[in-house]
Amino acid sequence: MSRVVVAGPYPTMPGPEAAATLALVRELVAAGDDVTVVSPAPSAAHHHLDVGGARGALRLARLAADAERLLVRLDAESLAASCDPPRALPGRLGLALAVRRAPLVELRLDRVPPTVSRRWTSLVLAPAARVVVATADERTALLAAGVDPAKVAVEEPPPPPAPPRRSHRPDRASSGGDAPGPAPASAADLEELVRRRAIEERMLAPAAGGPAAGRASLPLRHLSRMERAPVKSDKPAGMLVKRALGKLMAWQFDWVIQHVNQLHQATIDALDEMERRHTSDDTTS
Amino acid sequence: MVERRLAFVPPRYGTDVVGGSESVVREAAHGLAARGWQVEILTTCARSHYTWQNAYAPGSFSDGGVTVHRFPTVHDGHKLARDTIERRIQLGLPVTGDEERVWLNGDFRVPELFHHLLRHADDYRAIVLSPYLFWTTVNCAVVAPAKTVVMPCLHDEHYAYLGLFRPVLGESGQIWFLSGPEHELAHRLGPLAPHRVTGAGVHVPASYDAAGWRRRRGVERPFVLYAGRRESGKGWDQLLGAYTRAVIDHGLDLDLVTMGVGPVEPAPVVASRVIDLGFVDEAEVPSVFAAADVYVQPSRNESFSRTIMEAWLAGTGVIANAASEVVAWHCRRSAAGITYTDFDELVQALVVAGENPGALRRLADAGRDYVLAEYAWPAVLDRMEAALGELPA
């Protein structure tokens, strides 16, 4: 069993590259290797880091230091492999360090540009034992940039998987189909009673005095008044700091809370007043 | 022996984990284990579905007849971006594929579980993933699609329409649905892998002790019961509002008793009438259902609704939200529950329940017959085993 670090797109990231990395990891774990997976975005991988950036590449270097093999899938185009922009230098140096930390390194390159920077190949590709590309043209581009021909292999990507079995036909529901028949009168009767009363209630509500007043504002009356969040902390010192900060910031928030609560109450009062006027108009007419 | 070995992958597992799909998975796993299957649970160390923080120790242990493997959750996603995308999803606004993945990975990830499954997938006859909405299901579905069974517990909610879930439902080995409406919803969402309506099982308690429970808890007055998570998505706010109005406007003489998790927050005017039991011991739950005068299921997001089954089994009448296709389907098929379509009807349904407790209890008899015929565990496990037999060897 050897320790292997695999870096590349990984499910749930979409695309054939993620599927290919999963297939590679599947092979490695089947062979009994201890695999750590790194992906450029959050996924099912153990870690996610951008190996094109300095921070991500340095973290990859730390992981690679403990591994016997490092297998990295790189998108050459997005790493600007065709030129040498100064802003890419920190990331390149980090990646150069990572590929020098592991005893055995294999790189798989996607989207290799027609012309590749010699500086990039000497920094990133030189320490690799094997570099894999998808086409002969990509291989030619790498050789022109000074990569050792013995290292560069061409492996075509596997064909996309066969479409899955799918069914548009609703299968027969084994736990019963739709309603077996009309409901007994008692359930229907109760539902009918509920519906009729609800309609009557709606019709009667505006004309009713006394108890109906405040109906419109009921949800607002149930809404809790705004207040400052309680100070919580597992640590006593944290509690003290939070309390002190709360006092310092009080002048900023308390008037907002007060204002919102006044608005809340004013809305309730206005709704109640409108309801009272509406009720008295109906009674008068 | 691979032929009789199964893995269940729920995002949370434990007797103290509250949730319908979690209970279905636990009971199905134990039921199949009792029938001679070698069952393993691969799950996270999380207990709370709000925080997904690791609350249990990682590692393996035996729980009755099943072996449980717990793996730690990792929280390295972009939480703020995830929450922003979540709000957009809840509003039904479009999100891109990349945003869907940020949302999925933003809450928690369990890479150790994924790689354990990758290493051991060949050891299992089938891998059962449930429910659809979580990282564990979406990611583990790609490990061994041909032997993957997804028990999605779908609701007609905005999340279900995300592109992220299309391969999960379309490319797995089998899909198990809990009800006819869930099955129909899945067809509306897109192409489906081979599927069956297996249903979910409910345990039939040997006995009920309503009077004893009332005595022990000191609950003397008649009451309406709600069991589940107290969240607006589950209809708790609507129930609380309707109950308040039924009390204020109609003098409803029932208390409101609730068990589960989440803030209760009743209006001050009814605060003394709303009783929160919190988390109730599993052995006591049937007696609580039996002691209730009526059970209310206000959630519109149900893929099965075990609680209405438990109420019917206990002889307690059910009032349910007609907006939940599944619950309305159960009420229609059994003719044992009354449904409401809006807030005013819920108020009136509570009032009617208060006036005619006997009528609702009589309806519950039909409900009990319905549950015993359709959803007792032996019948459900028969359907699950038959479905497993159809998976390619």
PDB file of C-alpha atoms in Angstrom, chain B residues 32-297:
ATOM      1  CA  LEU B  32     -34.058  -6.100   6.755  1.00  0.00           C
ATOM      2  CA  ALA B  33     -31.362  -7.085   9.258  1.00  0.00           C
ATOM      3  CA  ALA B  34     -33.983  -9.100  11.131  1.00  0.00           C
ATOM      4  CA  ARG B  35     -34.749 -10.882   7.865  1.00  0.00           C
ATOM      5  CA  GLY B  36     -31.175 -12.059   7.504  1.00  0.00           C
ATOM      6  CA  TRP B  37     -29.574  -9.205   5.557  1.00  0.00           C
ATOM      7  CA  GLN B  38     -26.187  -8.000   6.719  1.00  0.00           C
ATOM      8  CA  VAL B  39     -26.869  -4.289   7.047  1.00  0.00           C
ATOM      9  CA  GLU B  40     -24.390  -1.448   7.522  1.00  0.00           C
ATOM     10  CA  ILE B  41     -25.216   2.201   8.094  1.00  0.00           C
ATOM     11  CA  LEU B  42     -22.756   4.729   6.680  1.00  0.00           C
ATOM     12  CA  THR B  43     -23.537   8.108   8.144  1.00  0.00           C
ATOM     13  CA  THR B  44     -22.106  11.318   9.542  1.00  0.00           C
ATOM     14  CA  CYS B  45     -21.240  12.299  13.100  1.00  0.00           C
ATOM     15  CA  ALA B  46     -23.881  15.038  12.986  1.00  0.00           C
ATOM     16  CA  ARG B  47     -27.047  15.139  15.051  1.00  0.00           C
ATOM     17  CA  SER B  48     -28.444  18.582  14.163  1.00  0.00           C
ATOM     18  CA  HIS B  49     -29.630  19.242  10.645  1.00  0.00           C
ATOM     19  CA  TYR B  50     -29.278  22.959  11.356  1.00  0.00           C
ATOM     20  CA  THR B  51     -25.558  23.005  12.099  1.00  0.00           C
ATOM     21  CA  TRP B  52     -24.303  19.594  10.885  1.00  0.00           C
ATOM     22  CA  GLN B  53     -21.623  19.873  13.562  1.00  0.00           C
ATOM     23  CA  ASN B  54     -19.982  16.622  14.626  1.00  0.00           C
ATOM     24  CA  ALA B  55     -21.831  15.553  17.770  1.00  0.00           C
ATOM     25  CA  TYR B  56     -21.090  11.818  17.815  1.00  0.00           C
ATOM     26  CA  ALA B  57     -17.650  10.232  17.838  1.00  0.00           C
ATOM     27  CA  PRO B  58     -16.423   8.847  14.526  1.00  0.00           C
ATOM     28  CA  GLY B  59     -15.953   5.098  14.259  1.00  0.00           C
ATOM     29  CA  SER B  60     -17.952   1.911  14.084  1.00  0.00           C
ATOM     30  CA  PHE B  61     -20.338   0.295  16.515  1.00  0.00           C
ATOM     31  CA  SER B  62     -23.141  -2.206  16.551  1.00  0.00           C
ATOM     32  CA  ASP B  63     -26.721  -0.989  16.960  1.00  0.00           C
ATOM     33  CA  GLY B  64     -28.975  -3.981  17.422  1.00  0.00           C
ATOM     34  CA  GLY B  65     -28.615  -6.025  14.282  1.00  0.00           C
ATOM     35  CA  VAL B  66     -26.857  -3.398  12.183  1.00  0.00           C
ATOM     36  CA  THR B  67     -23.306  -2.048  12.086  1.00  0.00           C
ATOM     37  CA  VAL B  68     -22.999   1.730  12.089  1.00  0.00           C
ATOM     38  CA  HIS B  69     -19.973   3.561  10.665  1.00  0.00           C
ATOM     39  CA  ARG B  70     -19.800   7.266  11.470  1.00  0.00           C
ATOM     40  CA  PHE B  71     -17.669   9.722   9.500  1.00  0.00           C
ATOM     41  CA  PRO B  72     -16.928  13.337  10.428  1.00  0.00           C
ATOM     42  CA  THR B  73     -18.494  16.206   8.551  1.00  0.00           C
ATOM     43  CA  VAL B  74     -16.193  18.815   7.056  1.00  0.00           C
ATOM     44  CA  HIS B  75     -17.267  22.472   6.971  1.00  0.00           C
ATOM     45  CA  ASP B  76     -15.031  24.229   4.501  1.00  0.00           C
ATOM     46  CA  GLY B  77     -17.607  25.529   2.051  1.00  0.00           C
ATOM     47  CA  HIS B  78     -18.550  29.127   1.398  1.00  0.00           C
ATOM     48  CA  LYS B  79     -21.343  29.448   3.971  1.00  0.00           C
ATOM     49  CA  LEU B  80     -22.373  32.996   3.094  1.00  0.00           C
ATOM     50  CA  ALA B  81     -22.576  32.220  -0.625  1.00  0.00           C
ATOM     51  CA  ARG B  82     -24.448  29.046   0.189  1.00  0.00           C
ATOM     52  CA  ASP B  83     -27.020  30.884   2.289  1.00  0.00           C
ATOM     53  CA  THR B  84     -27.532  33.483  -0.431  1.00  0.00           C
ATOM     54  CA  ILE B  85     -28.113  30.760  -3.019  1.00  0.00           C
ATOM     55  CA  GLU B  86     -30.415  28.926  -0.606  1.00  0.00           C
ATOM     56  CA  ARG B  87     -32.628  31.998  -0.326  1.00  0.00           C
ATOM     57  CA  ARG B  88     -32.790  32.263  -4.100  1.00  0.00           C
ATOM     58  CA  ILE B  89     -33.720  28.589  -4.397  1.00  0.00           C
ATOM     59  CA  GLN B  90     -36.446  29.021  -1.792  1.00  0.00           C
ATOM     60  CA  LEU B  91     -37.861  31.922  -3.797  1.00  0.00           C
ATOM     61  CA  GLY B  92     -37.853  29.794  -6.931  1.00  0.00           C
ATOM     62  CA  LEU B  93     -35.290  31.994  -8.685  1.00  0.00           C
ATOM     63  CA  PRO B  94     -33.000  30.349 -11.235  1.00  0.00           C
ATOM     64  CA  VAL B  95     -29.547  29.221 -10.124  1.00  0.00           C
ATOM     65  CA  THR B  96     -26.683  27.968 -12.277  1.00  0.00           C
ATOM     66  CA  GLY B  97     -25.101  24.539 -12.054  1.00  0.00           C
ATOM     67  CA  ASP B  98     -22.027  26.010 -10.378  1.00  0.00           C
ATOM     68  CA  GLU B  99     -24.225  27.742  -7.812  1.00  0.00           C
ATOM     69  CA  GLU B 100     -26.067  24.494  -7.135  1.00  0.00           C
ATOM     70  CA  ARG B 101     -22.735  22.872  -6.321  1.00  0.00           C
ATOM     71  CA  VAL B 102     -21.665  25.758  -4.079  1.00  0.00           C
ATOM     72  CA  TRP B 103     -25.005  25.338  -2.273  1.00  0.00           C
ATOM     73  CA  LEU B 104     -24.594  21.558  -1.937  1.00  0.00           C
ATOM     74  CA  ASN B 105     -21.017  21.730  -0.660  1.00  0.00           C
ATOM     75  CA  GLY B 106     -21.556  24.846   1.448  1.00  0.00           C
ATOM     76  CA  ASP B 107     -23.269  23.199   4.396  1.00  0.00           C
ATOM     77  CA  PHE B 108     -21.176  20.112   5.046  1.00  0.00           C
ATOM     78  CA  ARG B 109     -19.150  17.498   3.192  1.00  0.00           C
ATOM     79  CA  VAL B 110     -18.204  13.959   4.240  1.00  0.00           C
ATOM     80  CA  PRO B 111     -15.227  12.951   2.065  1.00  0.00           C
ATOM     81  CA  GLU B 112     -14.234  10.105   4.395  1.00  0.00           C
ATOM     82  CA  LEU B 113     -17.646   8.489   3.954  1.00  0.00           C
ATOM     83  CA  PHE B 114     -17.458   8.908   0.186  1.00  0.00           C
ATOM     84  CA  HIS B 115     -14.046   7.244  -0.002  1.00  0.00           C
ATOM     85  CA  HIS B 116     -15.060   4.470   2.384  1.00  0.00           C
ATOM     86  CA  LEU B 117     -17.921   3.691   0.029  1.00  0.00           C
ATOM     87  CA  LEU B 118     -15.610   3.904  -2.978  1.00  0.00           C
ATOM     88  CA  ARG B 119     -13.355   1.338  -1.304  1.00  0.00           C
ATOM     89  CA  HIS B 120     -16.130  -1.031  -0.235  1.00  0.00           C
ATOM     90  CA  ALA B 121     -18.891  -0.577  -2.844  1.00  0.00           C
ATOM     91  CA  ASP B 122     -18.178  -4.007  -4.318  1.00  0.00           C
ATOM     92  CA  ASP B 123     -18.882  -5.600  -0.943  1.00  0.00           C
ATOM     93  CA  TYR B 124     -22.559  -4.645  -1.058  1.00  0.00           C
ATOM     94  CA  ARG B 125     -25.516  -6.024  -2.960  1.00  0.00           C
ATOM     95  CA  ALA B 126     -27.096  -2.561  -2.855  1.00  0.00           C
ATOM     96  CA  ILE B 127     -26.389   0.906  -1.497  1.00  0.00           C
ATOM     97  CA  VAL B 128     -29.512   2.698  -0.300  1.00  0.00           C
ATOM     98  CA  LEU B 129     -29.291   6.496  -0.229  1.00  0.00           C
ATOM     99  CA  SER B 130     -31.892   8.719   1.422  1.00  0.00           C
ATOM    100  CA  PRO B 131     -33.229  11.426   1.368  1.00  0.00           C
ATOM    101  CA  TYR B 132     -32.493  13.206  -1.908  1.00  0.00           C
ATOM    102  CA  LEU B 133     -31.624  16.643  -0.583  1.00  0.00           C
ATOM    103  CA  PHE B 134     -28.237  16.033   0.984  1.00  0.00           C
ATOM    104  CA  TRP B 135     -24.555  15.865   0.107  1.00  0.00           C
ATOM    105  CA  THR B 136     -24.367  12.197   1.025  1.00  0.00           C
ATOM    106  CA  THR B 137     -27.009  11.193  -1.510  1.00  0.00           C
ATOM    107  CA  VAL B 138     -25.854  13.360  -4.412  1.00  0.00           C
ATOM    108  CA  ASN B 139     -22.202  12.398  -4.071  1.00  0.00           C
ATOM    109  CA  CYS B 140     -22.521   8.742  -3.136  1.00  0.00           C
ATOM    110  CA  ALA B 141     -24.883   8.161  -6.081  1.00  0.00           C
ATOM    111  CA  VAL B 142     -21.884   8.328  -8.448  1.00  0.00           C
ATOM    112  CA  VAL B 143     -19.859   5.653  -6.648  1.00  0.00           C
ATOM    113  CA  ALA B 144     -21.690   2.565  -7.928  1.00  0.00           C
ATOM    114  CA  PRO B 145     -24.785   3.736  -9.815  1.00  0.00           C
ATOM    115  CA  ALA B 146     -25.909   0.261 -10.933  1.00  0.00           C
ATOM    116  CA  LYS B 147     -26.323  -0.980  -7.374  1.00  0.00           C
ATOM    117  CA  THR B 148     -27.523   2.318  -5.932  1.00  0.00           C
ATOM    118  CA  VAL B 149     -31.080   2.560  -4.647  1.00  0.00           C
ATOM    119  CA  VAL B 150     -32.342   6.059  -3.928  1.00  0.00           C
ATOM    120  CA  MET B 151     -35.224   6.534  -1.523  1.00  0.00           C
ATOM    121  CA  PRO B 152     -35.640  10.246  -2.291  1.00  0.00           C
ATOM    122  CA  CYS B 153     -38.549  11.256  -0.035  1.00  0.00           C
ATOM    123  CA  LEU B 154     -39.390  13.967  -2.561  1.00  0.00           C
ATOM    124  CA  HIS B 155     -41.630  16.930  -1.845  1.00  0.00           C
ATOM    125  CA  ASP B 156     -42.964  19.343  -4.421  1.00  0.00           C
ATOM    126  CA  GLU B 157     -40.570  22.111  -3.383  1.00  0.00           C
ATOM    127  CA  HIS B 158     -38.147  24.321  -5.272  1.00  0.00           C
ATOM    128  CA  TYR B 159     -35.142  22.186  -4.283  1.00  0.00           C
ATOM    129  CA  ALA B 160     -36.580  19.179  -6.094  1.00  0.00           C
ATOM    130  CA  TYR B 161     -36.319  21.043  -9.405  1.00  0.00           C
ATOM    131  CA  LEU B 162     -32.539  21.621  -9.166  1.00  0.00           C
ATOM    132  CA  GLY B 163     -30.520  20.086 -11.991  1.00  0.00           C
ATOM    133  CA  LEU B 164     -28.170  18.589  -9.399  1.00  0.00           C
ATOM    134  CA  PHE B 165     -30.737  15.904  -8.578  1.00  0.00           C
ATOM    135  CA  ARG B 166     -31.571  14.846 -12.145  1.00  0.00           C
ATOM    136  CA  PRO B 167     -28.721  12.294 -12.402  1.00  0.00           C
ATOM    137  CA  VAL B 168     -29.516  11.024  -8.913  1.00  0.00           C
ATOM    138  CA  LEU B 169     -33.072  10.159  -9.951  1.00  0.00           C
ATOM    139  CA  GLY B 170     -32.304   9.295 -13.559  1.00  0.00           C
ATOM    140  CA  GLU B 171     -29.102   7.279 -13.407  1.00  0.00           C
ATOM    141  CA  SER B 172     -29.286   5.213 -10.232  1.00  0.00           C
ATOM    142  CA  GLY B 173     -30.035   1.505 -10.213  1.00  0.00           C
ATOM    143  CA  GLN B 174     -33.453   1.890  -8.620  1.00  0.00           C
ATOM    144  CA  ILE B 175     -35.689   4.485  -7.000  1.00  0.00           C
ATOM    145  CA  TRP B 176     -38.020   3.628  -4.148  1.00  0.00           C
ATOM    146  CA  PHE B 177     -40.974   5.920  -3.568  1.00  0.00           C
ATOM    147  CA  LEU B 178     -42.979   6.159  -0.396  1.00  0.00           C
ATOM    148  CA  SER B 179     -46.290   7.086  -2.012  1.00  0.00           C
ATOM    149  CA  GLY B 180     -48.148   7.443  -5.306  1.00  0.00           C
ATOM    150  CA  PRO B 181     -48.029  11.269  -5.358  1.00  0.00           C
ATOM    151  CA  GLU B 182     -44.269  11.220  -4.757  1.00  0.00           C
ATOM    152  CA  HIS B 183     -43.933   8.824  -7.685  1.00  0.00           C
ATOM    153  CA  GLU B 184     -46.022  11.104  -9.918  1.00  0.00           C
ATOM    154  CA  LEU B 185     -44.013  14.148  -8.834  1.00  0.00           C
ATOM    155  CA  ALA B 186     -40.765  12.380  -9.779  1.00  0.00           C
ATOM    156  CA  HIS B 187     -42.117  11.750 -13.275  1.00  0.00           C
ATOM    157  CA  ARG B 188     -42.916  15.439 -13.613  1.00  0.00           C
ATOM    158  CA  LEU B 189     -39.332  16.324 -12.642  1.00  0.00           C
ATOM    159  CA  GLY B 190     -37.575  14.353 -15.386  1.00  0.00           C
ATOM    160  CA  PRO B 191     -36.519  10.938 -16.631  1.00  0.00           C
ATOM    161  CA  LEU B 192     -36.448   8.244 -13.984  1.00  0.00           C
ATOM    162  CA  ALA B 193     -34.348   5.168 -13.333  1.00  0.00           C
ATOM    163  CA  PRO B 194     -36.290   1.912 -12.788  1.00  0.00           C
ATOM    164  CA  HIS B 195     -38.519   2.464  -9.780  1.00  0.00           C
ATOM    165  CA  ARG B 196     -41.052   0.995  -7.380  1.00  0.00           C
ATOM    166  CA  VAL B 197     -43.507   2.385  -4.865  1.00  0.00           C
ATOM    167  CA  THR B 198     -42.393   0.494  -1.791  1.00  0.00           C
ATOM    168  CA  GLY B 199     -44.071   2.743   0.768  1.00  0.00           C
ATOM    169  CA  ALA B 200     -42.719   3.173   4.257  1.00  0.00           C
ATOM    170  CA  GLY B 201     -43.565   1.118   7.282  1.00  0.00           C
ATOM    171  CA  VAL B 202     -45.015   2.045  10.606  1.00  0.00           C
ATOM    172  CA  HIS B 203     -44.542  -0.014  13.739  1.00  0.00           C
ATOM    173  CA  VAL B 204     -47.794  -1.153  15.286  1.00  0.00           C
ATOM    174  CA  PRO B 205     -47.483  -0.653  19.041  1.00  0.00           C
ATOM    175  CA  ALA B 206     -48.462  -3.618  21.190  1.00  0.00           C
ATOM    176  CA  SER B 207     -50.414  -1.378  23.560  1.00  0.00           C
ATOM    177  CA  TYR B 208     -51.190   2.219  24.445  1.00  0.00           C
ATOM    178  CA  ASP B 209     -51.302   3.812  27.875  1.00  0.00           C
ATOM    179  CA  ALA B 210     -52.963   7.176  27.295  1.00  0.00           C
ATOM    180  CA  ALA B 211     -54.312   7.494  30.831  1.00  0.00           C
ATOM    181  CA  GLY B 212     -50.977   6.543  32.366  1.00  0.00           C
ATOM    182  CA  TRP B 213     -49.130   9.059  30.204  1.00  0.00           C
ATOM    183  CA  ARG B 214     -51.596  11.826  31.084  1.00  0.00           C
ATOM    184  CA  ARG B 215     -51.110  11.019  34.770  1.00  0.00           C
ATOM    185  CA  ARG B 216     -47.317  10.944  34.545  1.00  0.00           C
ATOM    186  CA  ARG B 217     -47.149  14.211  32.589  1.00  0.00           C
ATOM    187  CA  GLY B 218     -49.929  15.938  34.493  1.00  0.00           C
ATOM    188  CA  VAL B 219     -51.854  16.640  31.282  1.00  0.00           C
ATOM    189  CA  GLU B 220     -55.528  16.636  32.180  1.00  0.00           C
ATOM    190  CA  ARG B 221     -57.232  18.754  29.548  1.00  0.00           C
ATOM    191  CA  PRO B 222     -58.166  17.577  26.041  1.00  0.00           C
ATOM    192  CA  PHE B 223     -55.620  18.569  23.434  1.00  0.00           C
ATOM    193  CA  VAL B 224     -54.634  18.938  19.781  1.00  0.00           C
ATOM    194  CA  LEU B 225     -51.292  17.286  19.008  1.00  0.00           C
ATOM    195  CA  TYR B 226     -48.511  18.259  16.618  1.00  0.00           C
ATOM    196  CA  ALA B 227     -45.394  16.071  16.309  1.00  0.00           C
ATOM    197  CA  GLY B 228     -42.374  17.081  14.282  1.00  0.00           C
ATOM    198  CA  ARG B 229     -39.973  19.903  13.669  1.00  0.00           C
ATOM    199  CA  ARG B 230     -41.398  23.283  14.613  1.00  0.00           C
ATOM    200  CA  GLU B 231     -40.470  25.201  11.510  1.00  0.00           C
ATOM    201  CA  SER B 232     -42.496  27.385   9.181  1.00  0.00           C
ATOM    202  CA  GLY B 233     -41.655  24.978   6.349  1.00  0.00           C
ATOM    203  CA  LYS B 234     -43.482  22.297   8.316  1.00  0.00           C
ATOM    204  CA  GLY B 235     -46.529  24.528   8.852  1.00  0.00           C
ATOM    205  CA  TRP B 236     -45.980  25.110  12.571  1.00  0.00           C
ATOM    206  CA  ASP B 237     -46.508  28.882  12.306  1.00  0.00           C
ATOM    207  CA  GLN B 238     -49.805  28.411  10.500  1.00  0.00           C
ATOM    208  CA  LEU B 239     -51.011  25.882  13.053  1.00  0.00           C
ATOM    209  CA  LEU B 240     -50.056  28.143  15.941  1.00  0.00           C
ATOM    210  CA  GLY B 241     -51.800  31.117  14.326  1.00  0.00           C
ATOM    211  CA  ALA B 242     -54.966  29.119  13.568  1.00  0.00           C
ATOM    212  CA  TYR B 243     -55.011  27.661  17.057  1.00  0.00           C
ATOM    213  CA  THR B 244     -54.679  31.152  18.538  1.00  0.00           C
ATOM    214  CA  ARG B 245     -57.564  32.434  16.459  1.00  0.00           C
ATOM    215  CA  ALA B 246     -59.718  29.381  17.269  1.00  0.00           C
ATOM    216  CA  VAL B 247     -59.142  30.067  20.964  1.00  0.00           C
ATOM    217  CA  ILE B 248     -59.706  33.843  20.792  1.00  0.00           C
ATOM    218  CA  ASP B 249     -62.614  33.941  18.343  1.00  0.00           C
ATOM    219  CA  HIS B 250     -64.342  30.617  18.975  1.00  0.00           C
ATOM    220  CA  GLY B 251     -63.407  29.678  22.503  1.00  0.00           C
ATOM    221  CA  LEU B 252     -61.743  26.412  21.436  1.00  0.00           C
ATOM    222  CA  ASP B 253     -61.481  24.286  24.556  1.00  0.00           C
ATOM    223  CA  LEU B 254     -58.485  22.197  23.488  1.00  0.00           C
ATOM    224  CA  ASP B 255     -54.877  22.737  24.495  1.00  0.00           C
ATOM    225  CA  LEU B 256     -52.103  22.471  21.915  1.00  0.00           C
ATOM    226  CA  VAL B 257     -49.452  19.882  22.758  1.00  0.00           C
ATOM    227  CA  THR B 258     -46.331  19.561  20.647  1.00  0.00           C
ATOM    228  CA  MET B 259     -43.373  17.187  20.639  1.00  0.00           C
ATOM    229  CA  GLY B 260     -40.238  17.626  18.586  1.00  0.00           C
ATOM    230  CA  VAL B 261     -37.573  20.247  18.147  1.00  0.00           C
ATOM    231  CA  GLY B 262     -37.553  23.939  17.270  1.00  0.00           C
ATOM    232  CA  PRO B 263     -38.799  27.093  18.968  1.00  0.00           C
ATOM    233  CA  VAL B 264     -42.479  27.062  20.035  1.00  0.00           C
ATOM    234  CA  GLU B 265     -43.087  30.824  20.440  1.00  0.00           C
ATOM    235  CA  PRO B 266     -46.838  31.004  21.137  1.00  0.00           C
ATOM    236  CA  ALA B 267     -48.657  34.330  21.402  1.00  0.00           C
ATOM    237  CA  PRO B 268     -48.877  35.464  25.048  1.00  0.00           C
ATOM    238  CA  VAL B 269     -52.655  35.078  25.035  1.00  0.00           C
ATOM    239  CA  VAL B 270     -52.404  31.286  24.518  1.00  0.00           C
ATOM    240  CA  ALA B 271     -48.954  30.656  25.992  1.00  0.00           C
ATOM    241  CA  SER B 272     -50.343  28.800  29.019  1.00  0.00           C
ATOM    242  CA  ARG B 273     -52.350  26.513  26.707  1.00  0.00           C
ATOM    243  CA  VAL B 274     -49.440  25.466  24.490  1.00  0.00           C
ATOM    244  CA  ILE B 275     -47.437  22.604  25.987  1.00  0.00           C
ATOM    245  CA  ASP B 276     -44.042  21.670  24.600  1.00  0.00           C
ATOM    246  CA  LEU B 277     -43.058  18.082  25.418  1.00  0.00           C
ATOM    247  CA  GLY B 278     -39.698  18.475  23.643  1.00  0.00           C
ATOM    248  CA  PHE B 279     -38.059  15.228  22.634  1.00  0.00           C
ATOM    249  CA  VAL B 280     -40.255  12.353  23.801  1.00  0.00           C
ATOM    250  CA  ASP B 281     -38.872   8.911  24.508  1.00  0.00           C
ATOM    251  CA  GLU B 282     -39.726   6.493  21.690  1.00  0.00           C
ATOM    252  CA  ALA B 283     -41.597   4.193  24.070  1.00  0.00           C
ATOM    253  CA  GLU B 284     -43.882   7.023  25.204  1.00  0.00           C
ATOM    254  CA  VAL B 285     -44.774   8.340  21.736  1.00  0.00           C
ATOM    255  CA  PRO B 286     -47.678   5.936  20.988  1.00  0.00           C
ATOM    256  CA  SER B 287     -49.335   6.876  24.278  1.00  0.00           C
ATOM    257  CA  VAL B 288     -49.056  10.592  23.453  1.00  0.00           C
ATOM    258  CA  PHE B 289     -50.818   9.941  20.129  1.00  0.00           C
ATOM    259  CA  ALA B 290     -53.488   7.897  21.918  1.00  0.00           C
ATOM    260  CA  ALA B 291     -54.039  10.614  24.527  1.00  0.00           C
ATOM    261  CA  ALA B 292     -54.598  13.325  21.897  1.00  0.00           C
ATOM    262  CA  ASP B 293     -58.111  14.287  20.834  1.00  0.00           C
ATOM    263  CA  VAL B 294     -56.985  15.185  17.351  1.00  0.00           C
ATOM    264  CA  TYR B 295     -53.700  15.234  15.454  1.00  0.00           C
ATOM    265  CA  VAL B 296     -52.873  18.050  13.032  1.00  0.00           C
ATOM    266  CA  GLN B 297     -50.465  17.638  10.117  1.00  0.00           C
TER     267      GLN B 297
END
